[in-house]
PDB file of C-alpha atoms in Angstrom:
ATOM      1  CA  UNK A1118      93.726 117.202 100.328  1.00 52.00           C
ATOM      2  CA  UNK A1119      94.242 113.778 101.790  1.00 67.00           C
ATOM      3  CA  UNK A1120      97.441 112.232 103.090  1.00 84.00           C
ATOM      4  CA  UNK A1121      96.229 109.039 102.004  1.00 95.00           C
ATOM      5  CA  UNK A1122      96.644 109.181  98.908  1.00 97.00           C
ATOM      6  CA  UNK A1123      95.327 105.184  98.593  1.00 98.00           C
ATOM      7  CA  UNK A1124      94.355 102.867 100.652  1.00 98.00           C
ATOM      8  CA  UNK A1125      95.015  99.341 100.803  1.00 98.00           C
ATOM      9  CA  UNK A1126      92.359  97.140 101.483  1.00 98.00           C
ATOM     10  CA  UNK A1127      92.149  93.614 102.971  1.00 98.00           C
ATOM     11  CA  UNK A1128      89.328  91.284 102.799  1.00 98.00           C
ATOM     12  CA  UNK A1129      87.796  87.554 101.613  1.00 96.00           C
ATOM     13  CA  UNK A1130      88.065  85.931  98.158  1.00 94.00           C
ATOM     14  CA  UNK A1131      84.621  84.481  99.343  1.00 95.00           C
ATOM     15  CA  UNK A1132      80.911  86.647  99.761  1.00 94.00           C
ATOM     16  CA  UNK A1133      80.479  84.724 103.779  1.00 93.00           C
ATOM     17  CA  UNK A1134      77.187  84.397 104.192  1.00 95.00           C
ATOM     18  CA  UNK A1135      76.059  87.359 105.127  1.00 95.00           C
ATOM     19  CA  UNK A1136      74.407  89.548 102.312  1.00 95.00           C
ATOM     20  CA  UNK A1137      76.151  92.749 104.207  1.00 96.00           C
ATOM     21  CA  UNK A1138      79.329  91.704 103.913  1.00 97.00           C
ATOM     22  CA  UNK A1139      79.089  92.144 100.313  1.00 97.00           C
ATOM     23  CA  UNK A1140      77.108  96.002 100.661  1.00 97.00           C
ATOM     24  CA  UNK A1141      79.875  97.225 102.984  1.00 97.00           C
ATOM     25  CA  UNK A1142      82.836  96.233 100.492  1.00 98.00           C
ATOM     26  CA  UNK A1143      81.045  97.519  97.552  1.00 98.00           C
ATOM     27  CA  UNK A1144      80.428 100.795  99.300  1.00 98.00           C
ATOM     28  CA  UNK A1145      83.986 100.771 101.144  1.00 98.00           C
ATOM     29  CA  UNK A1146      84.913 100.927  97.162  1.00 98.00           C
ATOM     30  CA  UNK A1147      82.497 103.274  96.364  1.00 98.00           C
ATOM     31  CA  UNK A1148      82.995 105.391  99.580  1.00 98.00           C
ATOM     32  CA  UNK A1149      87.034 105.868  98.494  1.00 98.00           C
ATOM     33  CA  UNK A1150      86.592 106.738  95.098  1.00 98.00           C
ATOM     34  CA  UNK A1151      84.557 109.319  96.220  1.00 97.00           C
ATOM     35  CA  UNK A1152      86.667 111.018  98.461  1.00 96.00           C
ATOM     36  CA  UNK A1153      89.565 111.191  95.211  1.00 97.00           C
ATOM     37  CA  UNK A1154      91.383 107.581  97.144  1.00 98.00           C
ATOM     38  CA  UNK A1155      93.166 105.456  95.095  1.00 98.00           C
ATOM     39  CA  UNK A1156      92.076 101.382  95.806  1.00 98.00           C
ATOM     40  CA  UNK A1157      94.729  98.913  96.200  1.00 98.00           C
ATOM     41  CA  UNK A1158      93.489  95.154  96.792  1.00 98.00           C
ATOM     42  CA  UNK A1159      94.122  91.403  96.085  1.00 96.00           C
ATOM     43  CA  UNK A1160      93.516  91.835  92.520  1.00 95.00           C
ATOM     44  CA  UNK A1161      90.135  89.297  92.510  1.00 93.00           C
ATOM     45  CA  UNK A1162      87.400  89.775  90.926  1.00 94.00           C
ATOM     46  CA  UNK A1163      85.548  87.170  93.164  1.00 95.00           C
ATOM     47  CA  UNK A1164      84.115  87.343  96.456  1.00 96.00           C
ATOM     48  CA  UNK A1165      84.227  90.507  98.796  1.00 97.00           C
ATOM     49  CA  UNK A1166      87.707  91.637  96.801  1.00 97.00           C
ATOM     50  CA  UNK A1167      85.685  91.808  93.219  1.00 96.00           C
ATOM     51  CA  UNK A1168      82.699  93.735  95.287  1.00 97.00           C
ATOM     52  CA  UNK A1169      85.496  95.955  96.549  1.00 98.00           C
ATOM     53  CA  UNK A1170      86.945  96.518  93.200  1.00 97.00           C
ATOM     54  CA  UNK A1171      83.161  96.874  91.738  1.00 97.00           C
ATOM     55  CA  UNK A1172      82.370  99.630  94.245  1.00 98.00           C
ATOM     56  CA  UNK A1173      85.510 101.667  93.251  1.00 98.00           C
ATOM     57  CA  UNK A1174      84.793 101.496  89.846  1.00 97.00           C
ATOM     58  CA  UNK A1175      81.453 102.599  89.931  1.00 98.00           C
ATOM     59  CA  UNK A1176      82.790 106.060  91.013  1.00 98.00           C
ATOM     60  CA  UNK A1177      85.500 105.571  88.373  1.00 97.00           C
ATOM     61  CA  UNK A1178      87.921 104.986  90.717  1.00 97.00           C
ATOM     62  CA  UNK A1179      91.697 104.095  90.254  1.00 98.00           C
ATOM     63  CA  UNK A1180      91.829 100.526  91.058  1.00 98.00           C
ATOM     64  CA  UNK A1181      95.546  98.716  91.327  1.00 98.00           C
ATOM     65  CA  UNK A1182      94.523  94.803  91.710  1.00 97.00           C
ATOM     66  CA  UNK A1183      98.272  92.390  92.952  1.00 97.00           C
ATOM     67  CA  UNK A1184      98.118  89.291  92.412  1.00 95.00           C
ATOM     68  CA  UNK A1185     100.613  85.849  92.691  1.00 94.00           C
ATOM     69  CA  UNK A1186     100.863  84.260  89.086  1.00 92.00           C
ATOM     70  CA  UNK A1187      99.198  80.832  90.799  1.00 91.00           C
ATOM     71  CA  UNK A1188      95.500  82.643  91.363  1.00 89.00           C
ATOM     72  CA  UNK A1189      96.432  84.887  87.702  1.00 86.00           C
ATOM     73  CA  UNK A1190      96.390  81.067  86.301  1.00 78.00           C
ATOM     74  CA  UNK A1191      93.156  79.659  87.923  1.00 79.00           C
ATOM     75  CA  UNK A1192      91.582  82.865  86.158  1.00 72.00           C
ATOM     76  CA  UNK A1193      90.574  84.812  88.962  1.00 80.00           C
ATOM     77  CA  UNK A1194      92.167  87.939  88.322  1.00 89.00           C
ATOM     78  CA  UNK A1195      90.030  90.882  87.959  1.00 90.00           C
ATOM     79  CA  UNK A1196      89.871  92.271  84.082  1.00 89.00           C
ATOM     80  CA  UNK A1197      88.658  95.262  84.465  1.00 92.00           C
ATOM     81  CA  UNK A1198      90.446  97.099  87.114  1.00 95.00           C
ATOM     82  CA  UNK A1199      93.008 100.062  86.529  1.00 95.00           C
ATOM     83  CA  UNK A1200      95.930  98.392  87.390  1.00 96.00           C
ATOM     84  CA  UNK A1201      96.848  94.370  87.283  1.00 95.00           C
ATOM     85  CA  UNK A1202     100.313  94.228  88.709  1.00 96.00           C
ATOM     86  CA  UNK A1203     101.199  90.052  88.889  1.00 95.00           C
ATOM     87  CA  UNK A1204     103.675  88.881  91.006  1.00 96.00           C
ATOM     88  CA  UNK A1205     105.590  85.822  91.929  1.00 95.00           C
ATOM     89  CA  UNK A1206     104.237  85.249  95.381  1.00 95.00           C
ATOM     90  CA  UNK A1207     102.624  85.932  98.155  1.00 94.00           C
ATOM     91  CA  UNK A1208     105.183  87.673 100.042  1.00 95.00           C
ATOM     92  CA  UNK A1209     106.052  89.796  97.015  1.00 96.00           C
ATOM     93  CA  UNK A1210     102.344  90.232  96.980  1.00 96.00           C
ATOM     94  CA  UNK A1211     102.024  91.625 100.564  1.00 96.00           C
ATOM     95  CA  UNK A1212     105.203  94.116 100.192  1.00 96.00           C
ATOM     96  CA  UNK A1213     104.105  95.442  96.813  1.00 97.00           C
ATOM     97  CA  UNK A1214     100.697  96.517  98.483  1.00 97.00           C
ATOM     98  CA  UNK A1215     102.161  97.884 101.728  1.00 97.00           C
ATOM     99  CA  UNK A1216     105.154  99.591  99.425  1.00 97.00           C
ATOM    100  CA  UNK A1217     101.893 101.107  96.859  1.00 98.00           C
ATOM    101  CA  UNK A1218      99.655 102.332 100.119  1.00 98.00           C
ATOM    102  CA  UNK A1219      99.261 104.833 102.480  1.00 97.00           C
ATOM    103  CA  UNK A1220      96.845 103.262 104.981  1.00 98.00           C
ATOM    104  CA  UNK A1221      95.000 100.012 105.111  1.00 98.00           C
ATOM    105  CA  UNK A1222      91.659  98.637 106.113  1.00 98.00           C
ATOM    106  CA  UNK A1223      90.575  95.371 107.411  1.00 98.00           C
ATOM    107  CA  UNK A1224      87.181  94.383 106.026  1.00 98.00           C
ATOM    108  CA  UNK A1225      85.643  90.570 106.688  1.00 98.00           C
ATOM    109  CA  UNK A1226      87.710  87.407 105.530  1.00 97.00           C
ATOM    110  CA  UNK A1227      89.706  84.526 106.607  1.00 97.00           C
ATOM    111  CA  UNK A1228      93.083  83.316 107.113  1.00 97.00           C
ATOM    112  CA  UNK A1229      94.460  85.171 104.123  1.00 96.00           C
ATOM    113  CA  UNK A1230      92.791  88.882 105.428  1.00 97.00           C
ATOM    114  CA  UNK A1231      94.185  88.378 108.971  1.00 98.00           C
ATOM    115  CA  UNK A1232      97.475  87.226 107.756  1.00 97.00           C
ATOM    116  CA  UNK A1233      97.475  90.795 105.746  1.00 97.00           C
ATOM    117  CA  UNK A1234      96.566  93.094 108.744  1.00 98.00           C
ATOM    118  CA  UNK A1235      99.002  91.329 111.841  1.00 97.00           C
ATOM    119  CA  UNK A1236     101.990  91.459 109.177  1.00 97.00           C
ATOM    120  CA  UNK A1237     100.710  95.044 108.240  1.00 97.00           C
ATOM    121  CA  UNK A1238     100.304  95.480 112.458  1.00 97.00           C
ATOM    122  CA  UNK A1239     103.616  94.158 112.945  1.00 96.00           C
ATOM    123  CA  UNK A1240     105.436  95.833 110.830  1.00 95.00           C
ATOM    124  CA  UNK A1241     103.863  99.097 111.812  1.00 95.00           C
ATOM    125  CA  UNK A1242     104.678  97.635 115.675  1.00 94.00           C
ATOM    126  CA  UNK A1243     108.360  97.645 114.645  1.00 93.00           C
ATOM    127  CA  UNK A1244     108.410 100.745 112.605  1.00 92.00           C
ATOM    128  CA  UNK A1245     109.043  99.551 109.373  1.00 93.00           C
ATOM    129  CA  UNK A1246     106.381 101.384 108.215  1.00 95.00           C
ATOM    130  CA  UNK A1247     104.394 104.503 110.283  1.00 95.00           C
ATOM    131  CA  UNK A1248     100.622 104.249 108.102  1.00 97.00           C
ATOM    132  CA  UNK A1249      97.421 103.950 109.712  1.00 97.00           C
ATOM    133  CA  UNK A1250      95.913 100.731 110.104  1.00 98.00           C
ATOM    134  CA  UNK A1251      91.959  99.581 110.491  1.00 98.00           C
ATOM    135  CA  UNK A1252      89.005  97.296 110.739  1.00 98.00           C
ATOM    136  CA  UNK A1253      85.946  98.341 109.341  1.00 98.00           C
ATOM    137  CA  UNK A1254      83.943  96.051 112.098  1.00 98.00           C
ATOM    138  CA  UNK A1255      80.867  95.168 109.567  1.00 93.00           C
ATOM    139  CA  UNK A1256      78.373  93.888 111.722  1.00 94.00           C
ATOM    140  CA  UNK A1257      80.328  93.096 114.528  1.00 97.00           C
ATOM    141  CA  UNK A1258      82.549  90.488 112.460  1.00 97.00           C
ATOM    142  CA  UNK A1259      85.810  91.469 114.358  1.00 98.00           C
ATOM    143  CA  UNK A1260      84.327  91.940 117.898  1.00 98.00           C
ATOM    144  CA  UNK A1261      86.211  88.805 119.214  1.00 98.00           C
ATOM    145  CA  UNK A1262      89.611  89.330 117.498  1.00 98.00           C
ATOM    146  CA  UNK A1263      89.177  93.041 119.070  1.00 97.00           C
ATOM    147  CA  UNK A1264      88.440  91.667 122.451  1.00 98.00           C
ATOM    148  CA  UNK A1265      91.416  88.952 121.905  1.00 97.00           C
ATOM    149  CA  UNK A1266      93.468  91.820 121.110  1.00 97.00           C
ATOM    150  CA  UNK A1267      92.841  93.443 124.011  1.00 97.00           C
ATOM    151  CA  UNK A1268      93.432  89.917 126.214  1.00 97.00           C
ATOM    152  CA  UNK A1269      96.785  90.352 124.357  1.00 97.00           C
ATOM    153  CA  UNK A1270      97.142  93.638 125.992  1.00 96.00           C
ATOM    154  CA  UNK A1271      96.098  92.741 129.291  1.00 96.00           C
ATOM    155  CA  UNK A1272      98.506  89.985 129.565  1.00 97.00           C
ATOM    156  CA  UNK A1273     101.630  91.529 129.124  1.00 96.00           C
ATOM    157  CA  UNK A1274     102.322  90.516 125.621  1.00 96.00           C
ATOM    158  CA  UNK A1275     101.328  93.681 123.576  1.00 95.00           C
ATOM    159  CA  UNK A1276     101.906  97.026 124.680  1.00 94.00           C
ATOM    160  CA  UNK A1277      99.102  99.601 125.268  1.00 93.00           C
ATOM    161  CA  UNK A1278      99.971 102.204 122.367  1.00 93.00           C
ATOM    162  CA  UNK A1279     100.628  98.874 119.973  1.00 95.00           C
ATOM    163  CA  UNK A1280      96.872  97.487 121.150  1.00 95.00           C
ATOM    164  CA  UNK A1281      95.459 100.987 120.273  1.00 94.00           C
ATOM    165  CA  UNK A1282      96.995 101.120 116.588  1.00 95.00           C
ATOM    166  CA  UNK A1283      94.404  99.272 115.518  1.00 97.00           C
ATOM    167  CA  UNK A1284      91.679 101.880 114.808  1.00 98.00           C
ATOM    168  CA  UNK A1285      88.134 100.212 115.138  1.00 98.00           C
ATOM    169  CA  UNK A1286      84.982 101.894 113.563  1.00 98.00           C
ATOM    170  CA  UNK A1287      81.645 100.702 112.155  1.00 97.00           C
ATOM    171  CA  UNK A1288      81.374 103.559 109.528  1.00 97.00           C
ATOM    172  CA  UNK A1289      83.912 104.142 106.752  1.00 97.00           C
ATOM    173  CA  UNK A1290      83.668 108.108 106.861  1.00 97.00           C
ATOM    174  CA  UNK A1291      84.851 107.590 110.615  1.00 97.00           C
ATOM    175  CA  UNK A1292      87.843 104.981 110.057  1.00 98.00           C
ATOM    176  CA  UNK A1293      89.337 107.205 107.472  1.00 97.00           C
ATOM    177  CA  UNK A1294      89.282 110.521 109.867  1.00 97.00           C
ATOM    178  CA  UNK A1295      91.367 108.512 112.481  1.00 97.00           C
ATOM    179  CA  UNK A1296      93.338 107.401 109.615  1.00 97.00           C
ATOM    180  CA  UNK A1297      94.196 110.915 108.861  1.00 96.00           C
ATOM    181  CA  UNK A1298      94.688 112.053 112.208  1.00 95.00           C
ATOM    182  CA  UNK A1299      97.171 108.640 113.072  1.00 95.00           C
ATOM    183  CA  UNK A1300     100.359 109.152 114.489  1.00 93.00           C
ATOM    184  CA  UNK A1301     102.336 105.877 115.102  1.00 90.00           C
ATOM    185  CA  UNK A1302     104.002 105.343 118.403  1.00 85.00           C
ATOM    186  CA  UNK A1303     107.791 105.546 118.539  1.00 75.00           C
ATOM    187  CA  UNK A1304     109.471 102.626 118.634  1.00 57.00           C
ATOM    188  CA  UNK A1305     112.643 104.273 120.592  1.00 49.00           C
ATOM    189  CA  UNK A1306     110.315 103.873 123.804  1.00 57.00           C
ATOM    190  CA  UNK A1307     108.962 100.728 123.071  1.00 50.00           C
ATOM    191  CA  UNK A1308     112.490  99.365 122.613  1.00 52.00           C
ATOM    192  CA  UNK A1309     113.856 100.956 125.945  1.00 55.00           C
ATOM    193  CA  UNK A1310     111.128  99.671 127.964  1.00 57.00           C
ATOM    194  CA  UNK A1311     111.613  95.971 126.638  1.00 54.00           C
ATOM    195  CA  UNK A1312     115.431  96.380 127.822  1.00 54.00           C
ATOM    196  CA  UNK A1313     114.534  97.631 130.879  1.00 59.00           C
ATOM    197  CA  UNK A1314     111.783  95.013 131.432  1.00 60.00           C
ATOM    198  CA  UNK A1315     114.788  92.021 130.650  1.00 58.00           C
ATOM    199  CA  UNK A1316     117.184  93.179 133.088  1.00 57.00           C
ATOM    200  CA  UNK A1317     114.506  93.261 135.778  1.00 58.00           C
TER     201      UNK A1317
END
């Protein structure tokens, strides 16, 4: 049985303009509900998020949507999903979904999606949680924040075993075995090398 029990998913309130974009979400949804994974997402029904959501339930799914009473209000909260937990903001958004997941993927979006996986990276980075994270790389979408990532690396401002957290795969069945197999780096290492790196 899996460890990941469900899986929090980020991605765009918009389609983009690829037609692909769109496939991969509704079969990211699809692909879960399959395996017995719970969905956790934005709670939209618009965009890549209602594809998402669409996909799961398809496979009758259990969807759990979370979303801030200011996007409930402009009526773009998704009616048929599981679960419709509304919250008061986006913060209590973002801690509700990490607090109701056991993993989380990255699919294509915008400010919003990468604002959800480097506070999900961080906070995995500083141990306040140890679940997998990934990027389902659709297309290629990610290949220059994966390559910036790596600049990040290179430079001296991200440590190696942080850099290689983020688990990169083109194919869902793929991202979720290194999900399963994830062990987090421990931050008692991390910490000691930083102190021994300031008094240098």
């Amino acid at each position: 049985m899996s460890r990941l029990r469900r899986i929090c998913v980020y991605c765009g309130s918009s389609s983009g303009n690829d037609l692909a974009h769109r496939e991969a979400a509704h079969d990211l949804g699809a692909f879960l509900a399959r395996n017995g994974i719970g969905l956790v997402y934005g709670g939209g029904h618009v965009g890549l998020m209602g594809a998402l959501a669409d996909g799961a339930l398809s496979q009758n799914g259990e969807v759990i949507g979370v979303i801030p009473h200011a996007l409930m209000a402009k009526e773009l909260g998704h009616g048929g999903v599981t679960d419709l937990r509304v919250v008061g903001s986006m913060h209590e958004r973002k801690q509700l979904m990490v607090d109701l997941s056991d993993g989380f993927i990255a699919l294509p979006g915008g400010f919003g999606t990468l604002d959800e996986l480097f506070e999900t990276l961080t906070w995995l980075q500083l141990s306040f949680h140890d679940k997998p994270v990934g990027i389902l790389n659709v297309g290629g979408f990610f290949d220059g924040l994966i390559e910036f990532i790596a600049q990040m690396s290179r430079d001296g401002f991200l440590k190696q075993e942080h850099a290689e957290c983020v688990l990169v795969e083109q194919d869902a069945a793929k991202l979720l075995a290194r999900m399963e197999a994830f062990r987090p780096p421990e931050l008692g290492k991390w910490i000691e090398a930083m102190v021994a790196g300031a008094r240098r």
